[in-house]
């Protein structure tokens, strides 16, 4: 996969001025993604406020891409022609307490939806590490969260509303639409613009979060499944520079009578204060730790909604492997520590339950995700990615669709058994290729 222009820029999000639903946003500076490593290829951006406005736009545009909260690090959402932003489609449509579902507009952020659900007595089964991302963008790229029993965010979807490239409105249901639904949920922006999503919800709950420091890698080798199963959601952070895991974050659903975790966890010592995954950074923007119970949406993410998450100025890549291969794969990455260390902020290891969504990296396999938060040094990172991918090749690693990777289309096709079927569904909904871009043409239709 070719990578072209990656520009070092401030991580501060650009404010978007108000414009009418069909007006393009012309500006001297093109939009950038969240971390500033990528500049979009057009300054023609539309901000529709209704489904009808979306329909008019897609009929008018020869080519376009849907744009969410701009948290992808590659060009999956880029267009040289037109961008249609979902940020104005950000409302809760309805909550069905009998069916345990909520229907929302595609542009709503999890950090906005979650407090609403909690106030009504409901919750989602899982959240990503940061709540700043939109529902439609997250499910489209199979963004995930953590937990051996928790599927990625897309697994909560029970229904979709899409505006297809001819301007039609299509409704897909988990119960009624079979293969089309399984292809569309993690749709990679190839089938239509997602205007509404229906999600399964459950009764609200509280979560406790504890952090442990410096767990020996020998413990990981001998007790991996026990370690990642120690909480509802578990994250391991390391810089691969020592024989230890730097931090272990354990998030447990609070049952009221749970005992406190011991002062030592598989050789790791309990932290005595709140910590950031990147130890040099302040924990002020991180969710509360130290075993203090809190609402599910205030503990499952690592970062608070009102703050810039992670480092801010960074690059990200991530690879999914079958959980049974986790220890061997992690030891392979550990051996690369001297090469990756100078360019790495931190690496995170998480588990995700298997699902049946066609283009999900977790399809038909309980997975371990190995995530890399890189310094914004693209020249170095683009040389390291093929090395990492080669080390993980024996384990059939699949990349996160919204992050940086260099795997060839041929390799991707060998690891996604439903890719040919997915292309047929994409052709069904977008026969003229109006939603295709360089990313899709290379990685999906180029295979």
Short mmCIF file of C-alpha atoms in Angstrom, two decimals:
data_model
loop_
_atom_site.label_atom_id
_atom_site.label_comp_id
_atom_site.label_asym_id
_atom_site.label_seq_id
_atom_site.Cartn_x
_atom_site.Cartn_y
_atom_site.Cartn_z
CA UNK A 1 0.00 0.00 0.00
CA UNK A 2 1.40 3.35 -1.01
CA UNK A 3 1.63 6.18 1.50
CA UNK A 4 2.03 9.67 0.18
CA UNK A 5 1.82 12.92 2.11
CA UNK A 6 1.96 12.93 5.91
CA UNK A 7 2.43 16.42 7.34
CA UNK A 8 3.36 17.30 10.92
CA UNK A 9 0.63 19.57 12.22
CA UNK A 10 -0.92 20.64 15.48
CA UNK A 11 -3.34 18.17 17.05
CA UNK A 12 -5.84 20.91 17.80
CA UNK A 13 -9.12 20.20 16.06
CA UNK A 14 -10.22 22.86 13.59
CA UNK A 15 -13.48 24.62 14.33
CA UNK A 16 -16.04 24.19 11.56
CA UNK A 17 -18.06 27.28 10.62
CA UNK A 18 -21.80 27.01 10.08
CA UNK A 19 -22.88 26.48 6.49
CA UNK A 20 -26.14 25.51 4.84
CA UNK A 21 -26.81 21.81 4.25
CA UNK A 22 -25.82 21.85 0.57
CA UNK A 23 -23.07 24.44 0.64
CA UNK A 24 -19.46 23.37 0.19
CA UNK A 25 -16.87 24.64 2.65
CA UNK A 26 -14.18 26.45 0.69
CA UNK A 27 -11.09 27.31 2.70
CA UNK A 28 -7.42 27.94 2.06
CA UNK A 29 -6.37 25.19 4.45
CA UNK A 30 -7.80 21.75 3.88
CA UNK A 31 -9.16 19.72 6.77
CA UNK A 32 -6.76 17.53 8.73
CA UNK A 33 -7.31 14.39 10.73
CA UNK A 34 -7.34 14.40 14.53
CA UNK A 35 -3.60 14.00 15.08
CA UNK A 36 -2.57 16.21 12.19
CA UNK A 37 -0.56 13.57 10.30
CA UNK A 38 -2.88 13.62 7.31
CA UNK A 39 -4.34 16.42 5.19
CA UNK A 40 -7.48 15.61 3.23
CA UNK A 41 -7.25 15.93 -0.55
CA UNK A 42 -10.13 18.35 -1.07
CA UNK A 43 -11.46 21.44 0.65
CA UNK A 44 -14.95 20.80 -0.70
CA UNK A 45 -16.79 19.62 2.42
CA UNK A 46 -20.55 19.45 2.99
CA UNK A 47 -22.39 19.38 6.32
CA UNK A 48 -25.96 18.13 5.74
CA UNK A 49 -28.43 18.38 8.60
CA UNK A 50 -31.02 15.88 7.41
CA UNK A 51 -31.33 12.61 5.51
CA UNK A 52 -33.05 14.51 2.70
CA UNK A 53 -30.05 16.83 2.42
CA UNK A 54 -27.75 13.81 2.26
CA UNK A 55 -29.86 12.34 -0.54
CA UNK A 56 -29.61 15.55 -2.57
CA UNK A 57 -25.86 15.68 -2.05
CA UNK A 58 -25.08 12.15 -3.13
CA UNK A 59 -27.23 12.55 -6.23
CA UNK A 60 -25.38 15.75 -7.05
CA UNK A 61 -21.84 14.41 -6.48
CA UNK A 62 -20.11 12.15 -9.01
CA UNK A 63 -17.73 10.97 -6.28
CA UNK A 64 -17.72 11.47 -2.51
CA UNK A 65 -16.66 10.02 0.83
CA UNK A 66 -18.40 10.11 4.20
CA UNK A 67 -16.43 11.88 6.92
CA UNK A 68 -16.81 11.25 10.65
CA UNK A 69 -14.75 12.68 13.49
CA UNK A 70 -11.47 12.34 11.54
CA UNK A 71 -9.80 9.84 13.85
CA UNK A 72 -8.39 7.57 11.12
CA UNK A 73 -4.67 7.72 10.44
CA UNK A 74 -4.82 6.59 6.82
CA UNK A 75 -6.82 7.67 3.76
CA UNK A 76 -9.81 5.36 4.17
CA UNK A 77 -12.12 8.41 4.44
CA UNK A 78 -10.27 10.66 2.00
CA UNK A 79 -11.59 12.02 -1.29
CA UNK A 80 -10.10 14.13 -4.05
CA UNK A 81 -13.61 15.30 -4.97
CA UNK A 82 -16.19 15.76 -2.19
CA UNK A 83 -16.43 15.04 1.53
CA UNK A 84 -19.80 14.69 3.26
CA UNK A 85 -19.45 15.20 7.00
CA UNK A 86 -21.86 13.53 9.41
CA UNK A 87 -21.12 15.88 12.29
CA UNK A 88 -24.52 17.63 12.07
CA UNK A 89 -26.39 14.31 12.13
CA UNK A 90 -25.75 13.79 15.83
CA UNK A 91 -29.06 13.21 17.61
CA UNK A 92 -30.66 10.37 19.55
CA UNK A 93 -33.67 9.32 17.49
CA UNK A 94 -35.43 6.92 19.85
CA UNK A 95 -34.93 4.59 22.82
CA UNK A 96 -36.96 1.38 22.93
CA UNK A 97 -36.80 0.09 26.50
CA UNK A 98 -38.82 -3.04 25.64
CA UNK A 99 -36.59 -4.06 22.75
CA UNK A 100 -33.42 -2.86 24.55
CA UNK A 101 -32.32 -0.76 21.59
CA UNK A 102 -31.40 2.85 20.91
CA UNK A 103 -31.50 4.44 17.46
CA UNK A 104 -29.13 7.33 16.81
CA UNK A 105 -27.95 9.45 13.92
CA UNK A 106 -24.62 8.27 12.54
CA UNK A 107 -22.60 11.32 13.53
CA UNK A 108 -23.31 11.18 17.27
CA UNK A 109 -20.23 10.66 19.45
CA UNK A 110 -20.09 7.93 22.07
CA UNK A 111 -19.18 10.59 24.63
CA UNK A 112 -22.57 12.23 23.98
CA UNK A 113 -24.65 9.07 23.61
CA UNK A 114 -23.32 7.33 26.73
CA UNK A 115 -24.46 9.90 29.34
CA UNK A 116 -27.90 10.00 27.70
CA UNK A 117 -28.23 6.22 27.94
CA UNK A 118 -27.02 6.18 31.54
CA UNK A 119 -29.60 8.77 32.56
CA UNK A 120 -32.28 6.51 31.09
CA UNK A 121 -30.93 3.48 32.97
CA UNK A 122 -29.10 1.85 30.06
CA UNK A 123 -25.57 1.18 28.87
CA UNK A 124 -23.57 -0.20 25.95
CA UNK A 125 -21.62 -3.43 26.34
CA UNK A 126 -18.30 -1.87 25.35
CA UNK A 127 -16.55 1.41 24.58
CA UNK A 128 -13.33 2.28 22.81
CA UNK A 129 -10.36 3.76 24.67
CA UNK A 130 -11.54 7.28 23.81
CA UNK A 131 -15.14 8.55 23.62
CA UNK A 132 -14.50 11.29 21.04
CA UNK A 133 -15.33 9.08 18.05
CA UNK A 134 -18.63 8.84 16.17
CA UNK A 135 -20.87 5.79 16.10
CA UNK A 136 -20.97 5.43 12.30
CA UNK A 137 -17.23 5.90 11.86
CA UNK A 138 -16.41 3.47 14.66
CA UNK A 139 -18.52 0.60 13.45
CA UNK A 140 -17.45 1.13 9.82
CA UNK A 141 -13.81 0.51 10.78
CA UNK A 142 -14.45 -2.17 13.47
CA UNK A 143 -13.09 -0.03 16.30
CA UNK A 144 -13.20 -2.19 19.39
CA UNK A 145 -12.49 -1.56 23.09
CA UNK A 146 -11.42 -4.57 25.16
CA UNK A 147 -12.58 -7.69 26.98
CA UNK A 148 -12.37 -11.44 26.33
CA UNK A 149 -16.17 -11.58 26.34
CA UNK A 150 -16.75 -8.26 24.58
CA UNK A 151 -17.20 -7.94 20.84
CA UNK A 152 -16.10 -4.77 19.08
CA UNK A 153 -18.43 -1.76 18.90
CA UNK A 154 -19.98 -2.97 15.65
CA UNK A 155 -21.33 -6.10 17.34
CA UNK A 156 -23.91 -3.96 19.16
CA UNK A 157 -25.52 -2.97 15.85
CA UNK A 158 -28.96 -4.44 15.17
CA UNK A 159 -30.00 -2.13 12.33
CA UNK A 160 -28.69 0.45 9.86
CA UNK A 161 -30.08 3.21 7.70
CA UNK A 162 -27.91 4.09 4.70
CA UNK A 163 -28.18 6.58 1.89
CA UNK A 164 -26.78 4.70 -1.09
CA UNK A 165 -24.86 6.48 -3.87
CA UNK A 166 -27.96 6.80 -6.05
CA UNK A 167 -29.72 8.72 -3.28
CA UNK A 168 -31.95 5.88 -2.08
CA UNK A 169 -32.56 5.21 1.60
CA UNK A 170 -31.93 1.60 2.58
CA UNK A 171 -32.74 -0.04 5.91
CA UNK A 172 -30.89 -3.19 6.95
CA UNK A 173 -31.76 -5.36 9.94
CA UNK A 174 -29.75 -8.03 11.73
CA UNK A 175 -32.85 -10.22 11.89
CA UNK A 176 -34.05 -9.81 8.31
CA UNK A 177 -31.22 -8.92 5.95
CA UNK A 178 -28.62 -11.64 6.43
CA UNK A 179 -25.58 -11.25 4.22
CA UNK A 180 -26.22 -7.63 3.26
CA UNK A 181 -26.28 -6.69 6.96
CA UNK A 182 -23.10 -8.65 7.77
CA UNK A 183 -21.33 -6.88 4.91
CA UNK A 184 -22.63 -3.39 5.65
CA UNK A 185 -21.94 -2.98 9.37
CA UNK A 186 -18.15 -2.97 8.98
CA UNK A 187 -18.61 -1.48 5.53
CA UNK A 188 -15.34 0.50 5.18
CA UNK A 189 -17.30 3.38 3.64
CA UNK A 190 -17.92 1.34 0.48
CA UNK A 191 -21.69 0.75 0.46
CA UNK A 192 -23.42 3.95 1.54
CA UNK A 193 -23.47 6.86 3.92
CA UNK A 194 -24.74 5.66 7.32
CA UNK A 195 -27.37 8.10 8.56
CA UNK A 196 -28.87 6.07 11.43
CA UNK A 197 -27.72 3.15 13.59
CA UNK A 198 -29.72 0.99 15.98
CA UNK A 199 -27.68 -0.43 18.87
CA UNK A 200 -28.43 -3.07 21.48
CA UNK A 201 -28.36 -1.70 25.04
CA UNK A 202 -28.41 -3.30 28.49
CA UNK A 203 -29.11 -2.10 32.04
CA UNK A 204 -26.63 0.47 33.29
CA UNK A 205 -23.73 -0.63 35.46
CA UNK A 206 -20.70 0.70 37.29
CA UNK A 207 -17.03 -0.10 36.77
CA UNK A 208 -13.94 -0.04 38.99
CA UNK A 209 -10.53 0.55 37.45
CA UNK A 210 -7.18 -0.47 38.93
CA UNK A 211 -3.67 -0.14 37.53
CA UNK A 212 -0.66 -2.36 38.28
CA UNK A 213 2.97 -1.63 37.44
CA UNK A 214 5.88 -3.61 36.03
CA UNK A 215 4.53 -7.10 35.42
CA UNK A 216 7.31 -9.51 34.35
CA UNK A 217 6.99 -10.84 30.80
CA UNK A 218 7.53 -14.32 32.18
CA UNK A 219 4.12 -14.01 33.83
CA UNK A 220 2.61 -13.08 30.48
CA UNK A 221 4.14 -16.17 28.91
CA UNK A 222 2.79 -18.51 31.57
CA UNK A 223 -0.54 -16.89 32.45
CA UNK A 224 -1.75 -14.85 29.48
CA UNK A 225 -5.36 -16.08 29.48
CA UNK A 226 -5.70 -15.61 33.25
CA UNK A 227 -4.27 -12.08 33.06
CA UNK A 228 -6.53 -10.82 30.27
CA UNK A 229 -9.55 -12.48 31.91
CA UNK A 230 -8.98 -10.79 35.28
CA UNK A 231 -11.52 -8.05 34.55
CA UNK A 232 -14.41 -7.10 32.30
CA UNK A 233 -11.88 -5.15 30.24
CA UNK A 234 -8.09 -5.46 30.51
CA UNK A 235 -5.34 -3.46 28.77
CA UNK A 236 -1.60 -4.06 28.91
CA UNK A 237 0.76 -1.18 28.11
CA UNK A 238 4.44 -1.60 27.24
CA UNK A 239 7.21 0.18 25.38
CA UNK A 240 8.98 -3.16 24.65
CA UNK A 241 12.17 -1.77 26.22
CA UNK A 242 12.41 -4.04 29.26
CA UNK A 243 11.42 -7.53 30.35
CA UNK A 244 8.27 -6.08 31.94
CA UNK A 245 4.82 -4.90 30.95
CA UNK A 246 4.80 -1.25 32.07
CA UNK A 247 1.16 -1.00 33.17
CA UNK A 248 -1.82 -3.37 33.51
CA UNK A 249 -5.23 -1.64 33.49
CA UNK A 250 -8.04 -3.80 34.92
CA UNK A 251 -11.64 -2.61 34.60
CA UNK A 252 -14.16 -4.64 36.60
CA UNK A 253 -17.93 -4.36 36.62
CA UNK A 254 -18.87 -3.33 40.16
CA UNK A 255 -21.21 -5.88 41.73
CA UNK A 256 -21.30 -4.08 45.07
CA UNK A 257 -19.74 -6.96 47.02
CA UNK A 258 -16.56 -7.33 44.94
CA UNK A 259 -13.39 -7.62 46.97
CA UNK A 260 -10.58 -5.20 46.30
CA UNK A 261 -7.80 -6.50 44.10
CA UNK A 262 -4.64 -7.59 45.94
CA UNK A 263 -1.59 -5.33 46.19
CA UNK A 264 0.23 -7.60 43.75
CA UNK A 265 -1.07 -8.99 40.45
CA UNK A 266 1.08 -11.65 38.76
CA UNK A 267 4.21 -9.92 39.98
CA UNK A 268 2.99 -6.38 39.26
CA UNK A 269 2.56 -3.85 42.08
CA UNK A 270 -0.62 -1.84 42.56
CA UNK A 271 -0.30 1.81 41.53
CA UNK A 272 -0.63 4.39 44.29
CA UNK A 273 -1.96 7.20 42.08
CA UNK A 274 -3.74 7.74 38.79
CA UNK A 275 -1.49 7.16 35.77
CA UNK A 276 -1.39 7.90 32.05
CA UNK A 277 -0.54 5.01 29.67
CA UNK A 278 2.43 7.12 28.58
CA UNK A 279 4.05 7.47 31.98
CA UNK A 280 5.67 10.84 31.22
CA UNK A 281 2.27 12.47 30.64
CA UNK A 282 -0.13 13.78 33.27
CA UNK A 283 -3.10 11.57 34.19
CA UNK A 284 -5.45 14.56 34.35
CA UNK A 285 -7.10 13.57 31.06
CA UNK A 286 -7.44 9.89 32.05
CA UNK A 287 -10.50 8.26 33.58
CA UNK A 288 -10.50 7.68 37.36
CA UNK A 289 -8.52 4.72 38.69
CA UNK A 290 -7.60 3.45 42.17
CA UNK A 291 -10.64 1.16 42.35
CA UNK A 292 -13.12 4.03 42.70
CA UNK A 293 -16.51 2.92 41.29
CA UNK A 294 -17.95 5.06 38.52
CA UNK A 295 -20.42 5.01 35.66
CA UNK A 296 -19.55 2.59 32.87
CA UNK A 297 -18.85 5.39 30.40
CA UNK A 298 -16.51 7.11 32.87
CA UNK A 299 -14.32 4.00 33.28
CA UNK A 300 -14.38 1.86 30.12
CA UNK A 301 -12.58 4.53 28.04
CA UNK A 302 -9.04 5.38 29.07
CA UNK A 303 -9.58 9.08 28.42
CA UNK A 304 -12.17 11.66 29.42
CA UNK A 305 -14.39 13.27 26.82
CA UNK A 306 -13.33 16.84 27.60
CA UNK A 307 -9.59 16.31 27.04
CA UNK A 308 -7.23 15.53 24.19
CA UNK A 309 -6.65 11.77 24.46
CA UNK A 310 -3.35 9.90 24.28
CA UNK A 311 -0.38 11.97 23.12
CA UNK A 312 -2.30 13.95 20.50
CA UNK A 313 0.54 14.41 18.03
CA UNK A 314 1.08 10.78 17.03
CA UNK A 315 0.65 7.98 14.50
CA UNK A 316 -1.15 4.69 15.15
CA UNK A 317 -1.10 1.16 13.79
CA UNK A 318 -2.71 -2.01 15.12
CA UNK A 319 -2.80 -5.70 14.24
CA UNK A 320 -5.22 -8.47 15.27
CA UNK A 321 -4.14 -12.07 15.78
CA UNK A 322 -5.97 -15.18 17.05
CA UNK A 323 -5.85 -15.29 20.83
CA UNK A 324 -4.29 -18.77 20.86
CA UNK A 325 -1.24 -17.29 19.10
CA UNK A 326 -0.95 -14.28 21.41
CA UNK A 327 2.11 -15.22 23.45
CA UNK A 328 4.24 -16.21 20.45
CA UNK A 329 3.24 -13.06 18.58
CA UNK A 330 3.97 -10.81 21.57
CA UNK A 331 7.40 -12.38 22.04
CA UNK A 332 8.12 -11.73 18.37
CA UNK A 333 7.29 -8.04 18.84
CA UNK A 334 9.37 -7.94 22.04
CA UNK A 335 12.40 -9.01 20.00
CA UNK A 336 11.98 -5.88 17.87
CA UNK A 337 12.15 -3.60 20.92
CA UNK A 338 15.46 -1.96 20.05
CA UNK A 339 14.19 -1.08 16.58
CA UNK A 340 10.76 0.19 17.61
CA UNK A 341 11.71 1.86 20.90
CA UNK A 342 13.16 5.14 19.58
CA UNK A 343 9.99 5.84 17.57
CA UNK A 344 7.32 4.56 19.96
CA UNK A 345 5.29 6.33 22.65
CA UNK A 346 3.55 3.18 23.92
CA UNK A 347 2.02 -0.11 22.80
CA UNK A 348 -1.29 -1.52 24.05
CA UNK A 349 -2.42 -5.15 24.12
CA UNK A 350 -6.15 -5.92 24.29
CA UNK A 351 -8.55 -8.82 23.68
CA UNK A 352 -11.74 -8.78 21.60
CA UNK A 353 -14.36 -11.52 21.27
CA UNK A 354 -15.06 -13.18 17.93
CA UNK A 355 -17.88 -11.95 15.66
CA UNK A 356 -19.41 -12.83 12.28
CA UNK A 357 -19.16 -9.45 10.51
CA UNK A 358 -17.55 -9.97 7.11
CA UNK A 359 -14.79 -7.33 7.19
CA UNK A 360 -14.20 -7.31 10.94
CA UNK A 361 -10.61 -8.21 11.93
CA UNK A 362 -12.20 -10.39 14.63
CA UNK A 363 -14.40 -12.38 12.28
CA UNK A 364 -14.51 -16.02 13.39
CA UNK A 365 -11.65 -15.59 15.85
CA UNK A 366 -11.25 -14.44 19.43
CA UNK A 367 -8.51 -11.89 18.94
CA UNK A 368 -5.66 -10.08 20.59
CA UNK A 369 -4.96 -6.59 19.25
CA UNK A 370 -1.38 -5.26 19.37
CA UNK A 371 -1.55 -1.49 19.09
CA UNK A 372 1.31 0.94 18.46
CA UNK A 373 1.16 4.65 19.31
CA UNK A 374 4.09 6.08 17.37
CA UNK A 375 5.86 9.36 17.48
CA UNK A 376 5.01 11.41 14.41
CA UNK A 377 8.05 10.14 12.51
CA UNK A 378 6.51 8.68 9.38
CA UNK A 379 9.76 8.05 7.53
CA UNK A 380 10.89 5.74 10.32
CA UNK A 381 7.48 4.16 10.98
CA UNK A 382 6.85 3.25 7.34
CA UNK A 383 10.12 1.26 7.41
CA UNK A 384 9.16 -0.49 10.66
CA UNK A 385 5.64 -1.53 9.64
CA UNK A 386 6.71 -4.14 7.04
CA UNK A 387 9.10 -5.62 9.60
CA UNK A 388 6.34 -5.87 12.21
CA UNK A 389 3.90 -7.29 9.66
CA UNK A 390 6.46 -9.91 8.63
CA UNK A 391 6.99 -10.97 12.25
CA UNK A 392 3.22 -11.32 12.68
CA UNK A 393 2.67 -13.01 9.31
CA UNK A 394 2.79 -16.59 10.70
CA UNK A 395 -0.23 -15.68 12.82
CA UNK A 396 -2.30 -14.24 9.94
CA UNK A 397 -2.41 -10.76 11.42
CA UNK A 398 -5.17 -8.47 10.22
CA UNK A 399 -4.73 -4.68 10.37
CA UNK A 400 -7.09 -2.12 11.87
CA UNK A 401 -8.81 -0.55 8.87
CA UNK A 402 -8.45 2.99 10.18
CA UNK A 403 -4.76 2.85 11.10
CA UNK A 404 -1.44 2.62 9.30
CA UNK A 405 -0.34 -0.60 7.60
CA UNK A 406 1.58 -1.68 4.51
CA UNK A 407 0.15 -5.15 3.79
CA UNK A 408 -0.41 -5.84 0.12
CA UNK A 409 -3.91 -6.34 -1.31
CA UNK A 410 -2.98 -9.98 -1.99
CA UNK A 411 -2.15 -10.56 1.67
CA UNK A 412 -5.34 -8.82 2.83
CA UNK A 413 -7.41 -10.98 0.46
CA UNK A 414 -5.83 -14.13 1.92
CA UNK A 415 -6.84 -13.14 5.45
CA UNK A 416 -10.40 -11.99 4.79
CA UNK A 417 -12.32 -15.03 3.55
CA UNK A 418 -15.39 -12.96 2.68
CA UNK A 419 -13.56 -10.26 0.71
CA UNK A 420 -14.83 -11.39 -2.69
CA UNK A 421 -18.38 -11.57 -1.36
CA UNK A 422 -17.95 -8.14 0.19
CA UNK A 423 -16.91 -6.69 -3.17
CA UNK A 424 -20.06 -8.10 -4.75
CA UNK A 425 -22.25 -6.47 -2.10
CA UNK A 426 -20.38 -3.18 -2.53
CA UNK A 427 -20.97 -3.36 -6.29
CA UNK A 428 -24.65 -4.01 -5.63
CA UNK A 429 -25.06 -0.79 -3.61
CA UNK A 430 -22.48 1.32 -5.47
CA UNK A 431 -22.29 -0.02 -9.06
CA UNK A 432 -20.73 3.19 -10.39
CA UNK A 433 -18.02 3.33 -7.71
CA UNK A 434 -19.07 6.76 -6.47
CA UNK A 435 -17.79 6.01 -2.94
CA UNK A 436 -14.51 4.44 -3.96
CA UNK A 437 -11.25 6.20 -3.32
CA UNK A 438 -7.56 5.35 -3.55
CA UNK A 439 -7.68 3.36 -0.29
CA UNK A 440 -10.58 1.14 -1.41
CA UNK A 441 -9.32 0.78 -4.97
CA UNK A 442 -5.94 -0.37 -3.68
CA UNK A 443 -6.79 -2.52 -0.64
CA UNK A 444 -10.23 -3.93 -1.48
CA UNK A 445 -10.87 -3.75 -5.21
CA UNK A 446 -7.19 -4.11 -6.12
CA UNK A 447 -6.94 -7.63 -4.72
#
